[in-house]
Amino acid sequence: MFTRLKTRMIGFLKKAGHALIRPDTAPAPQMSGLDLPELPALPEDDLKLESLTREFSRELFAQLLLELPEYRRCMAQAHADDDYRRLRDSVHQILGAAAYCDAYELETCLRELRLALKTEDPHTVDVYFIRTMDIIDITLHNSGYR
């Protein structure tokens, strides 16, 4: 499901790498000791990378929002079937995307659910599963998903 997401992440990393590496500059020589000279800032490179990062994060978040309802459905079915392995797999896939998108609340609840699944205690899993479903619903609602 996240094939497009992975493709975009790879493309972003390539763009970011090209933005930081200029063919006309050589790598800095290795220096030993604690008194290293201070390097001048390269604001245009920093701005270029920051712009690429923001653009990538927005695109990735949009893709996550498109795929989140299907992941929610898969997670709900896995939970209903008490299939912790399938639920764990879904959490793992969504967690990576949430982390790259800076979706803090979603990332946090997915991490908590992942830990709860490790306990294999049904009550603990239920509590964190419900919390995760609520956060997914809130994320979708606040993004305008119907």
mmCIF file of C-alpha atoms in Angstrom:
data_model
loop_
_atom_site.group_PDB
_atom_site.id
_atom_site.type_symbol
_atom_site.label_atom_id
_atom_site.label_comp_id
_atom_site.label_asym_id
_atom_site.label_seq_id
_atom_site.Cartn_x
_atom_site.Cartn_y
_atom_site.Cartn_z
ATOM 1 C CA MET A 1 0.000 0.000 0.000
ATOM 2 C CA PHE A 2 2.801 2.414 0.802
ATOM 3 C CA THR A 3 4.656 1.746 -2.449
ATOM 4 C CA ARG A 4 4.056 5.298 -3.659
ATOM 5 C CA LEU A 5 5.128 6.583 -0.247
ATOM 6 C CA LYS A 6 8.407 4.661 -0.436
ATOM 7 C CA THR A 7 9.023 5.907 -3.989
ATOM 8 C CA ARG A 8 8.491 9.502 -2.866
ATOM 9 C CA MET A 9 10.788 9.042 0.124
ATOM 10 C CA ILE A 10 13.565 7.717 -2.115
ATOM 11 C CA GLY A 11 13.060 10.601 -4.547
ATOM 12 C CA PHE A 12 13.198 13.099 -1.698
ATOM 13 C CA LEU A 13 16.401 11.638 -0.345
ATOM 14 C CA LYS A 14 18.002 11.842 -3.788
ATOM 15 C CA LYS A 15 16.914 15.496 -4.168
ATOM 16 C CA ALA A 16 18.183 16.349 -0.713
ATOM 17 C CA GLY A 17 21.511 14.676 -1.411
ATOM 18 C CA HIS A 18 21.943 16.579 -4.669
ATOM 19 C CA ALA A 19 21.053 19.841 -2.948
ATOM 20 C CA LEU A 20 23.769 19.342 -0.354
ATOM 21 C CA ILE A 21 26.562 18.042 -2.564
ATOM 22 C CA ARG A 22 28.129 20.360 -5.088
ATOM 23 C CA PRO A 23 30.484 18.917 -7.677
ATOM 24 C CA ASP A 24 32.808 21.942 -7.428
ATOM 25 C CA THR A 25 33.654 21.362 -3.767
ATOM 26 C CA ALA A 26 36.004 18.762 -2.380
ATOM 27 C CA PRO A 27 35.428 17.009 0.926
ATOM 28 C CA ALA A 28 36.928 18.744 3.920
ATOM 29 C CA PRO A 29 40.253 17.317 5.095
ATOM 30 C CA GLN A 30 40.160 15.239 8.275
ATOM 31 C CA MET A 31 41.463 17.143 11.271
ATOM 32 C CA SER A 32 42.429 15.792 14.628
ATOM 33 C CA GLY A 33 42.263 17.771 17.837
ATOM 34 C CA LEU A 34 39.631 19.828 19.549
ATOM 35 C CA ASP A 35 40.355 23.282 18.086
ATOM 36 C CA LEU A 36 38.548 23.090 14.761
ATOM 37 C CA PRO A 37 38.056 26.312 12.838
ATOM 38 C CA GLU A 38 34.477 27.522 12.596
ATOM 39 C CA LEU A 39 32.911 27.042 9.166
ATOM 40 C CA PRO A 40 30.815 29.725 7.506
ATOM 41 C CA ALA A 41 27.079 29.045 7.203
ATOM 42 C CA LEU A 42 25.635 28.181 3.822
ATOM 43 C CA PRO A 43 22.182 29.704 4.122
ATOM 44 C CA GLU A 44 21.063 29.006 0.544
ATOM 45 C CA ASP A 45 21.850 25.300 0.957
ATOM 46 C CA ASP A 46 20.066 25.225 4.289
ATOM 47 C CA LEU A 47 17.043 26.971 2.822
ATOM 48 C CA LYS A 48 16.984 24.637 -0.163
ATOM 49 C CA LEU A 49 17.056 21.570 2.069
ATOM 50 C CA GLU A 50 14.425 23.028 4.410
ATOM 51 C CA SER A 51 12.153 23.741 1.456
ATOM 52 C CA LEU A 52 12.599 20.223 0.097
ATOM 53 C CA THR A 53 11.903 18.758 3.526
ATOM 54 C CA ARG A 54 8.692 20.765 3.946
ATOM 55 C CA GLU A 55 7.507 19.850 0.450
ATOM 56 C CA PHE A 56 8.302 16.178 1.022
ATOM 57 C CA SER A 57 6.532 16.142 4.386
ATOM 58 C CA ARG A 58 3.364 17.675 2.881
ATOM 59 C CA GLU A 59 3.330 15.215 -0.036
ATOM 60 C CA LEU A 60 3.959 12.273 2.246
ATOM 61 C CA PHE A 61 1.233 13.372 4.655
ATOM 62 C CA ALA A 62 -1.238 13.728 1.784
ATOM 63 C CA GLN A 63 -0.377 10.194 0.647
ATOM 64 C CA LEU A 64 -0.754 8.925 4.216
ATOM 65 C CA LEU A 65 -4.212 10.490 4.445
ATOM 66 C CA LEU A 66 -5.250 8.736 1.238
ATOM 67 C CA GLU A 67 -4.107 5.346 2.507
ATOM 68 C CA LEU A 68 -5.031 5.732 6.189
ATOM 69 C CA PRO A 69 -8.703 4.619 5.845
ATOM 70 C CA GLU A 70 -7.623 1.306 4.308
ATOM 71 C CA TYR A 71 -5.033 0.763 7.038
ATOM 72 C CA ARG A 72 -7.670 1.597 9.643
ATOM 73 C CA ARG A 73 -9.974 -1.016 8.136
ATOM 74 C CA CYS A 74 -7.184 -3.645 8.068
ATOM 75 C CA MET A 75 -6.236 -2.872 11.665
ATOM 76 C CA ALA A 76 -9.864 -3.113 12.811
ATOM 77 C CA GLN A 77 -10.283 -6.477 11.067
ATOM 78 C CA ALA A 78 -7.022 -7.832 12.521
ATOM 79 C CA HIS A 79 -8.087 -6.708 15.996
ATOM 80 C CA ALA A 80 -11.549 -8.271 15.604
ATOM 81 C CA ASP A 81 -9.872 -11.542 14.545
ATOM 82 C CA ASP A 82 -7.396 -11.318 17.455
ATOM 83 C CA ASP A 83 -4.655 -11.524 14.832
ATOM 84 C CA TYR A 84 -1.920 -9.640 16.666
ATOM 85 C CA ARG A 85 0.672 -10.450 14.024
ATOM 86 C CA ARG A 86 -1.349 -8.817 11.232
ATOM 87 C CA LEU A 87 -2.182 -5.888 13.511
ATOM 88 C CA ARG A 88 1.525 -5.513 14.366
ATOM 89 C CA ASP A 89 2.398 -5.499 10.642
ATOM 90 C CA SER A 90 -0.149 -2.763 9.915
ATOM 91 C CA VAL A 91 1.069 -0.673 12.847
ATOM 92 C CA HIS A 92 4.653 -1.035 11.636
ATOM 93 C CA GLN A 93 3.811 0.177 8.125
ATOM 94 C CA ILE A 94 1.755 3.155 9.246
ATOM 95 C CA LEU A 95 4.251 4.111 11.963
ATOM 96 C CA GLY A 96 7.026 4.684 9.443
ATOM 97 C CA ALA A 97 4.869 7.028 7.402
ATOM 98 C CA ALA A 98 3.591 8.876 10.488
ATOM 99 C CA ALA A 99 7.161 9.443 11.670
ATOM 100 C CA TYR A 100 8.247 10.895 8.308
ATOM 101 C CA CYS A 101 5.172 13.143 8.214
ATOM 102 C CA ASP A 102 5.759 14.584 11.680
ATOM 103 C CA ALA A 103 2.272 13.401 12.712
ATOM 104 C CA TYR A 104 3.243 13.404 16.382
ATOM 105 C CA GLU A 105 -0.005 12.208 17.994
ATOM 106 C CA LEU A 106 -0.500 9.473 15.427
ATOM 107 C CA GLU A 107 3.103 8.358 15.753
ATOM 108 C CA THR A 108 2.887 8.321 19.560
ATOM 109 C CA CYS A 109 -0.279 6.235 19.747
ATOM 110 C CA LEU A 110 1.051 3.781 17.142
ATOM 111 C CA ARG A 111 4.253 3.349 19.178
ATOM 112 C CA GLU A 112 2.160 2.731 22.289
ATOM 113 C CA LEU A 113 0.011 0.179 20.462
ATOM 114 C CA ARG A 114 3.137 -1.536 19.189
ATOM 115 C CA LEU A 115 4.389 -1.837 22.782
ATOM 116 C CA ALA A 116 0.978 -3.068 23.956
ATOM 117 C CA LEU A 117 1.032 -5.763 21.277
ATOM 118 C CA LYS A 118 4.341 -7.011 22.665
ATOM 119 C CA THR A 119 2.633 -7.720 25.993
ATOM 120 C CA GLU A 120 -0.013 -9.835 24.224
ATOM 121 C CA ASP A 121 -2.343 -8.919 27.083
ATOM 122 C CA PRO A 122 -5.827 -8.564 25.503
ATOM 123 C CA HIS A 123 -6.930 -5.773 27.872
ATOM 124 C CA THR A 124 -3.773 -3.719 27.281
ATOM 125 C CA VAL A 125 -4.011 -4.222 23.521
ATOM 126 C CA ASP A 126 -7.706 -3.227 23.558
ATOM 127 C CA VAL A 127 -7.042 0.013 25.459
ATOM 128 C CA TYR A 128 -4.262 1.153 23.129
ATOM 129 C CA PHE A 129 -6.064 -0.097 20.030
ATOM 130 C CA ILE A 130 -9.116 2.028 20.862
ATOM 131 C CA ARG A 131 -6.885 5.041 21.526
ATOM 132 C CA THR A 132 -5.135 4.529 18.186
ATOM 133 C CA MET A 133 -8.432 4.219 16.310
ATOM 134 C CA ASP A 134 -9.617 7.447 17.947
ATOM 135 C CA ILE A 135 -6.455 9.298 16.885
ATOM 136 C CA ILE A 136 -6.747 7.937 13.331
ATOM 137 C CA ASP A 137 -10.376 9.101 13.218
ATOM 138 C CA ILE A 138 -9.437 12.542 14.559
ATOM 139 C CA THR A 139 -6.586 12.815 12.029
ATOM 140 C CA LEU A 140 -8.911 11.910 9.167
ATOM 141 C CA HIS A 141 -11.673 14.203 10.427
ATOM 142 C CA ASN A 142 -9.345 17.190 10.857
ATOM 143 C CA SER A 143 -7.961 16.644 7.367
ATOM 144 C CA GLY A 144 -11.457 16.876 5.864
ATOM 145 C CA TYR A 145 -11.831 13.157 5.080
ATOM 146 C CA ARG A 146 -15.442 11.973 4.812
#
